[in-house]
């Protein structure tokens, strides 16, 4: 099976306590599709400007991502500039330039409209809705977002959350959207009339899944060095949704495995700037780290 994703394809400029990178390849859809491509076929919907180099497109091509839905128009590509201090869980946005995304009106290629699995990666929620409306009969829909959209378009996001099966969101953003300090209360509020599953990303502390009455807690992989956390969330979502699209399994057990694949992919991504580590993994490396997660979390019952 395959997955369709809409989100940003971007130039990122990132500063961490360990170094900096200027105008490197980034974007929510870029990280997501590269990560998901290790598990399933991926089709991408996004827009770039005339300044977007072929070598960046080649990164996605080499991962076999279907780029029929990647439009190139006159103007400049989306740009994001961010900084991380020693608390690498917290990205500080310095600049966001939507550029060609400001008036992007996605029209899905005919072959994309039958997608069964859909991921609405972080981008304007109005665009997320426009893509969702064009998919005929999706089996499983998930979305992500960030504070930029929570603060600028909360009503549109509320509308979107009602139409998806799964919301994947950062801890701080879940609290901000719900206006609740308690994560359990925030989850209940987001899920009320909205998605039946919620996954809260907690950076180096892992992820929590709320699935009806069940709660699952997954750790993050304990890495000695984290170089650049940019894209960790999208890479997590790519592993998670790529695995779900591959197996078609949305039982509690299947979702738990998918979260661990998501955490596995995110742990590789933060080991280098941009997609430098993510773009050249092998399935053996991925499966080996998945196995380490099992040892990390396993304990005997009484
Ligand atoms: P994360 O996985 O949360 O670290 O996402 C990082 C990626 O999100 C970067 O590569 C950025 O290009 C992209 N990004 C940042 N701000 C936005 C935004 N407002 N809309 C869409 N994508 C964004």
Tab-separated table of C-alpha atoms and ligand atoms in Angstrom:
chain	number	residue	atom	x	y	z
A	1	UNK	CA	0.000	0.000	0.000
A	2	UNK	CA	1.072	3.623	-0.356
A	3	UNK	CA	0.719	6.935	1.420
A	4	UNK	CA	-0.006	10.463	0.234
A	5	UNK	CA	1.520	13.434	2.066
A	6	UNK	CA	1.029	17.193	1.813
A	7	UNK	CA	3.337	19.534	3.709
A	8	UNK	CA	6.223	21.928	3.334
A	9	UNK	CA	9.311	21.462	1.178
A	10	UNK	CA	11.732	24.074	2.384
A	11	UNK	CA	15.093	25.718	2.813
A	12	UNK	CA	15.997	25.609	6.509
A	13	UNK	CA	18.611	27.616	8.380
A	14	UNK	CA	19.303	26.077	11.759
A	15	UNK	CA	21.558	26.918	14.686
A	16	UNK	CA	22.196	24.509	17.553
A	17	UNK	CA	24.814	24.651	20.339
A	18	UNK	CA	26.829	22.208	18.196
A	19	UNK	CA	26.907	24.003	14.855
A	20	UNK	CA	24.880	25.718	12.189
A	21	UNK	CA	23.565	25.052	8.700
A	22	UNK	CA	22.275	27.635	6.210
A	23	UNK	CA	19.691	27.094	3.471
A	24	UNK	CA	19.764	23.326	3.703
A	25	UNK	CA	17.029	20.991	2.520
A	26	UNK	CA	14.127	20.792	4.986
A	27	UNK	CA	10.350	20.932	5.269
A	28	UNK	CA	7.761	18.767	6.963
A	29	UNK	CA	6.848	16.816	3.800
A	30	UNK	CA	10.517	16.285	2.932
A	31	UNK	CA	11.369	14.661	6.271
A	32	UNK	CA	8.101	12.737	6.337
A	33	UNK	CA	8.391	11.245	2.861
A	34	UNK	CA	12.053	10.322	3.183
A	35	UNK	CA	11.327	8.515	6.448
A	36	UNK	CA	8.142	6.799	5.173
A	37	UNK	CA	9.919	5.692	1.989
A	38	UNK	CA	11.759	2.967	3.982
A	39	UNK	CA	8.382	1.274	4.586
A	40	UNK	CA	6.017	2.042	1.694
A	41	UNK	CA	5.504	3.967	-1.568
A	42	UNK	CA	5.063	7.695	-1.001
A	43	UNK	CA	3.382	10.381	-3.147
A	44	UNK	CA	4.046	14.003	-2.275
A	45	UNK	CA	2.027	17.206	-2.750
A	46	UNK	CA	3.883	20.502	-2.263
A	47	UNK	CA	5.164	23.562	-4.070
A	48	UNK	CA	8.662	24.974	-4.537
A	49	UNK	CA	10.008	28.099	-6.244
A	50	UNK	CA	12.396	28.530	-9.143
A	51	UNK	CA	15.280	28.742	-6.658
A	52	UNK	CA	14.879	25.092	-5.557
A	53	UNK	CA	17.870	23.125	-6.870
A	54	UNK	CA	17.663	19.807	-8.723
A	55	UNK	CA	20.064	18.219	-6.226
A	56	UNK	CA	17.395	18.614	-3.503
A	57	UNK	CA	14.733	17.068	-5.742
A	58	UNK	CA	17.188	14.216	-6.370
A	59	UNK	CA	17.225	13.336	-2.632
A	60	UNK	CA	13.498	12.553	-2.838
A	61	UNK	CA	13.825	10.882	-6.253
A	62	UNK	CA	16.525	8.584	-4.924
A	63	UNK	CA	14.159	7.468	-2.179
A	64	UNK	CA	11.595	6.624	-4.879
A	65	UNK	CA	9.107	9.328	-3.801
A	66	UNK	CA	6.440	10.035	-6.467
A	67	UNK	CA	6.876	13.734	-7.282
A	68	UNK	CA	4.056	14.228	-9.784
A	69	UNK	CA	2.384	16.419	-7.136
A	70	UNK	CA	5.465	18.591	-6.525
A	71	UNK	CA	4.743	21.841	-8.383
A	72	UNK	CA	7.403	24.388	-9.315
A	73	UNK	CA	6.178	27.971	-9.732
A	74	UNK	CA	7.774	31.411	-10.162
A	75	UNK	CA	8.856	32.853	-6.799
A	76	UNK	CA	10.832	31.732	-3.787
A	77	UNK	CA	10.668	28.447	-1.895
A	78	UNK	CA	9.316	28.313	1.702
A	79	UNK	CA	12.045	29.274	4.211
A	80	UNK	CA	12.277	28.556	7.930
A	81	UNK	CA	14.983	29.765	10.305
A	82	UNK	CA	15.239	28.330	13.798
A	83	UNK	CA	17.509	28.085	16.808
A	84	UNK	CA	17.871	25.485	19.554
A	85	UNK	CA	19.546	26.119	22.893
A	86	UNK	CA	20.759	23.313	25.167
A	87	UNK	CA	17.124	22.259	25.607
A	88	UNK	CA	16.912	20.613	22.206
A	89	UNK	CA	13.220	19.820	22.719
A	90	UNK	CA	12.342	23.451	22.145
A	91	UNK	CA	12.715	24.996	18.673
A	92	UNK	CA	12.759	28.787	18.627
A	93	UNK	CA	11.413	30.025	15.301
A	94	UNK	CA	13.338	33.088	14.157
A	95	UNK	CA	11.793	33.495	10.691
A	96	UNK	CA	9.024	31.883	8.624
A	97	UNK	CA	8.624	32.901	4.988
A	98	UNK	CA	5.709	31.096	3.362
A	99	UNK	CA	6.673	32.475	-0.084
A	100	UNK	CA	5.188	30.221	-2.814
A	101	UNK	CA	2.968	28.495	-0.232
A	102	UNK	CA	1.014	31.763	0.343
A	103	UNK	CA	-1.156	31.250	-2.715
A	104	UNK	CA	-0.694	27.566	-3.416
A	105	UNK	CA	-3.901	25.871	-4.515
A	106	UNK	CA	-3.140	22.148	-4.612
A	107	UNK	CA	-4.871	20.165	-7.354
A	108	UNK	CA	-4.163	16.487	-6.892
A	109	UNK	CA	-3.038	14.428	-9.894
A	110	UNK	CA	-5.766	11.893	-10.766
A	111	UNK	CA	-3.577	8.994	-9.608
A	112	UNK	CA	-3.324	10.518	-6.089
A	113	UNK	CA	-7.091	10.687	-5.453
A	114	UNK	CA	-7.431	7.001	-4.614
A	115	UNK	CA	-4.911	7.193	-1.754
A	116	UNK	CA	-5.917	4.990	1.185
A	117	UNK	CA	-3.476	6.472	3.690
A	118	UNK	CA	-3.085	10.210	4.009
A	119	UNK	CA	-0.736	12.340	6.093
A	120	UNK	CA	-1.405	16.059	6.351
A	121	UNK	CA	2.020	17.234	7.509
A	122	UNK	CA	2.598	20.614	9.100
A	123	UNK	CA	1.461	23.378	6.712
A	124	UNK	CA	-1.446	25.852	6.531
A	125	UNK	CA	-4.513	23.922	7.795
A	126	UNK	CA	-6.525	25.369	4.899
A	127	UNK	CA	-4.189	23.557	2.493
A	128	UNK	CA	-4.444	20.397	4.587
A	129	UNK	CA	-8.250	20.571	4.249
A	130	UNK	CA	-8.062	21.245	0.492
A	131	UNK	CA	-6.003	18.097	-0.032
A	132	UNK	CA	-8.228	16.029	2.244
A	133	UNK	CA	-11.327	17.063	0.261
A	134	UNK	CA	-9.824	15.757	-2.990
A	135	UNK	CA	-9.073	12.238	-1.753
A	136	UNK	CA	-12.023	9.985	-2.610
A	137	UNK	CA	-12.178	7.336	0.063
A	138	UNK	CA	-9.262	7.417	2.496
A	139	UNK	CA	-8.985	4.572	5.009
A	140	UNK	CA	-6.829	6.337	7.578
A	141	UNK	CA	-6.021	10.051	7.860
A	142	UNK	CA	-3.490	11.643	10.193
A	143	UNK	CA	-2.298	15.216	10.623
A	144	UNK	CA	0.341	17.281	12.379
A	145	UNK	CA	0.535	21.022	13.067
A	146	UNK	CA	2.576	23.570	15.052
A	147	UNK	CA	2.210	26.691	17.209
A	148	UNK	CA	2.472	28.967	14.150
A	149	UNK	CA	-0.916	27.629	12.917
A	150	UNK	CA	-2.434	27.097	16.392
A	151	UNK	CA	-1.950	30.817	16.994
A	152	UNK	CA	-2.960	32.076	13.533
A	153	UNK	CA	-5.761	29.665	12.485
A	154	UNK	CA	-7.162	27.846	15.548
A	155	UNK	CA	-10.722	27.528	14.126
A	156	UNK	CA	-9.559	25.957	10.864
A	157	UNK	CA	-7.418	23.527	12.874
A	158	UNK	CA	-10.412	22.612	15.041
A	159	UNK	CA	-12.363	21.853	11.852
A	160	UNK	CA	-9.485	19.740	10.515
A	161	UNK	CA	-9.144	17.740	13.752
A	162	UNK	CA	-12.795	16.650	13.388
A	163	UNK	CA	-12.031	15.052	10.012
A	164	UNK	CA	-8.979	12.952	10.865
A	165	UNK	CA	-8.419	9.622	12.641
A	166	UNK	CA	-5.111	10.572	14.248
A	167	UNK	CA	-3.514	13.824	15.374
A	168	UNK	CA	0.249	13.856	16.014
A	169	UNK	CA	1.268	16.954	17.965
A	170	UNK	CA	4.044	18.250	20.255
A	171	UNK	CA	3.474	18.288	23.996
A	172	UNK	CA	3.618	22.090	24.322
A	173	UNK	CA	1.331	22.521	21.319
A	174	UNK	CA	-1.243	20.077	22.707
A	175	UNK	CA	-1.363	22.153	25.909
A	176	UNK	CA	-1.556	25.407	23.948
A	177	UNK	CA	-4.335	24.214	21.629
A	178	UNK	CA	-6.439	22.787	24.473
A	179	UNK	CA	-5.646	25.509	27.023
A	180	UNK	CA	-4.933	22.802	29.631
A	181	UNK	CA	-1.760	22.235	31.667
A	182	UNK	CA	-2.509	18.546	32.270
A	183	UNK	CA	-1.642	16.449	29.220
A	184	UNK	CA	-4.372	13.925	30.037
A	185	UNK	CA	-6.988	16.697	30.146
A	186	UNK	CA	-5.558	18.312	27.002
A	187	UNK	CA	-5.782	14.951	25.194
A	188	UNK	CA	-9.407	14.475	26.260
A	189	UNK	CA	-10.268	17.968	25.008
A	190	UNK	CA	-8.563	17.490	21.623
A	191	UNK	CA	-10.204	14.079	21.160
A	192	UNK	CA	-13.676	15.302	22.137
A	193	UNK	CA	-15.545	15.308	18.806
A	194	UNK	CA	-12.186	15.013	17.053
A	195	UNK	CA	-9.644	12.289	16.305
A	196	UNK	CA	-10.052	8.881	17.886
A	197	UNK	CA	-6.277	8.593	18.352
A	198	UNK	CA	-3.865	11.242	19.605
A	199	UNK	CA	-0.085	10.930	19.724
A	200	UNK	CA	1.743	13.520	21.804
A	201	UNK	CA	5.439	13.933	20.897
A	202	UNK	CA	7.633	14.716	23.890
A	203	UNK	CA	11.078	15.171	22.289
A	204	UNK	CA	13.801	13.292	24.160
A	205	UNK	CA	11.144	11.958	26.561
A	206	UNK	CA	9.412	9.947	23.831
A	207	UNK	CA	5.749	9.841	22.842
A	208	UNK	CA	2.377	9.130	24.432
A	209	UNK	CA	-0.498	7.574	22.511
A	210	UNK	CA	-4.105	8.036	23.597
A	211	UNK	CA	-6.276	5.483	21.790
A	212	UNK	CA	-9.764	5.515	23.253
A	213	UNK	CA	-9.292	4.564	26.916
A	214	UNK	CA	-5.818	3.060	26.352
A	215	UNK	CA	-2.573	5.009	26.900
A	216	UNK	CA	0.798	3.805	25.559
A	217	UNK	CA	4.107	5.398	26.474
A	218	UNK	CA	7.164	4.969	24.230
A	219	UNK	CA	10.600	6.290	25.186
A	220	UNK	CA	12.940	8.093	22.824
A	221	UNK	CA	16.139	6.202	22.021
A	222	UNK	CA	18.830	7.324	24.502
A	223	UNK	CA	21.462	8.850	22.210
A	224	UNK	CA	24.826	10.095	23.422
A	225	UNK	CA	24.890	12.967	20.912
A	226	UNK	CA	21.975	14.806	19.358
A	227	UNK	CA	23.237	17.062	16.622
A	228	UNK	CA	20.122	18.696	15.141
A	229	UNK	CA	16.536	17.931	16.239
A	230	UNK	CA	14.969	19.637	13.180
A	231	UNK	CA	12.549	17.306	11.450
A	232	UNK	CA	12.433	14.793	14.306
A	233	UNK	CA	8.641	15.133	14.527
A	234	UNK	CA	8.083	14.676	10.795
A	235	UNK	CA	10.545	11.807	10.640
A	236	UNK	CA	8.730	10.169	13.565
A	237	UNK	CA	5.426	10.580	11.700
A	238	UNK	CA	7.005	9.147	8.530
A	239	UNK	CA	8.119	5.950	10.259
A	240	UNK	CA	4.795	5.650	12.072
A	241	UNK	CA	2.535	6.208	9.054
A	242	UNK	CA	4.861	4.422	6.608
A	243	UNK	CA	4.649	1.301	8.746
A	244	UNK	CA	0.854	1.622	9.118
A	245	UNK	CA	0.417	2.039	5.344
A	246	UNK	CA	2.645	-1.002	4.807
A	247	UNK	CA	0.779	-3.323	7.183
A	248	UNK	CA	-2.714	-1.773	7.087
A	249	UNK	CA	-2.803	-2.638	10.800
A	250	UNK	CA	-4.469	-0.016	12.996
A	251	UNK	CA	-5.094	-2.258	15.982
A	252	UNK	CA	-3.603	-1.145	19.312
A	253	UNK	CA	-0.735	-3.664	18.818
A	254	UNK	CA	-0.045	-2.466	15.284
A	255	UNK	CA	-0.082	1.183	16.368
A	256	UNK	CA	2.379	0.427	19.185
A	257	UNK	CA	4.818	-1.165	16.724
A	258	UNK	CA	4.334	1.811	14.391
A	259	UNK	CA	5.221	4.273	17.173
A	260	UNK	CA	8.452	2.403	17.847
A	261	UNK	CA	9.346	2.522	14.132
A	262	UNK	CA	8.596	6.265	14.268
A	263	UNK	CA	10.879	6.695	17.282
A	264	UNK	CA	13.560	4.595	15.563
A	265	UNK	CA	13.540	6.807	12.459
A	266	UNK	CA	13.560	10.036	14.524
A	267	UNK	CA	16.559	8.789	16.518
A	268	UNK	CA	18.591	8.412	13.315
A	269	UNK	CA	17.511	11.777	11.946
A	270	UNK	CA	18.781	13.828	14.902
A	271	UNK	CA	22.284	12.393	14.519
A	272	UNK	CA	23.103	14.872	11.695
A	273	UNK	CA	21.981	18.173	10.141
A	274	UNK	CA	19.241	18.253	7.491
A	275	UNK	CA	18.525	14.807	5.976
A	276	UNK	CA	22.177	13.777	5.979
A	277	UNK	CA	21.649	10.685	8.151
A	278	UNK	CA	18.065	9.919	7.200
A	279	UNK	CA	18.591	9.675	3.459
A	280	UNK	CA	21.067	6.810	3.527
A	281	UNK	CA	19.812	4.242	6.043
A	282	UNK	CA	19.352	0.528	5.476
A	283	UNK	CA	16.472	-1.685	6.591
A	284	UNK	CA	18.992	-3.709	8.657
A	285	UNK	CA	20.016	-0.609	10.643
A	286	UNK	CA	16.365	0.298	11.174
A	287	UNK	CA	15.366	-3.204	12.288
A	288	UNK	CA	18.376	-3.482	14.605
A	289	UNK	CA	17.457	-0.274	16.424
A	290	UNK	CA	13.792	-1.356	16.577
A	291	UNK	CA	15.079	-4.469	18.391
A	292	UNK	CA	17.052	-2.306	20.822
A	293	UNK	CA	13.816	-0.505	21.732
A	294	UNK	CA	12.338	-3.864	22.720
A	295	UNK	CA	15.249	-4.520	25.100
A	296	UNK	CA	15.092	-0.932	26.382
A	297	UNK	CA	11.465	-1.197	27.467
A	298	UNK	CA	10.923	-4.864	28.278
A	299	UNK	CA	10.373	-5.999	31.871
A	300	UNK	CA	8.849	-9.104	33.429
A	301	UNK	CA	5.436	-8.974	35.079
A	302	UNK	CA	5.089	-10.121	38.696
B	1	LIG	P1	9.849	19.373	13.160
B	1	LIG	O1	9.675	17.943	12.714
B	1	LIG	O2	8.713	19.828	14.013
B	1	LIG	O3	11.197	19.662	13.715
B	1	LIG	O4	9.677	20.262	11.816
B	1	LIG	C1	10.747	20.938	11.201
B	1	LIG	C2	10.402	21.310	9.764
B	1	LIG	O5	9.159	22.025	9.718
B	1	LIG	C3	11.459	22.213	9.170
B	1	LIG	O6	12.164	21.497	8.178
B	1	LIG	C4	10.689	23.416	8.607
B	1	LIG	O7	11.014	23.689	7.264
B	1	LIG	C5	9.231	23.039	8.726
B	1	LIG	N1	8.400	24.159	9.202
B	1	LIG	C6	8.704	25.083	10.152
B	1	LIG	N2	7.687	25.962	10.316
B	1	LIG	C7	6.698	25.581	9.472
B	1	LIG	C8	5.372	26.076	9.175
B	1	LIG	N3	4.865	27.162	9.782
B	1	LIG	N4	4.640	25.399	8.243
B	1	LIG	C9	5.147	24.311	7.630
B	1	LIG	N5	6.372	23.805	7.848
B	1	LIG	C10	7.148	24.423	8.752
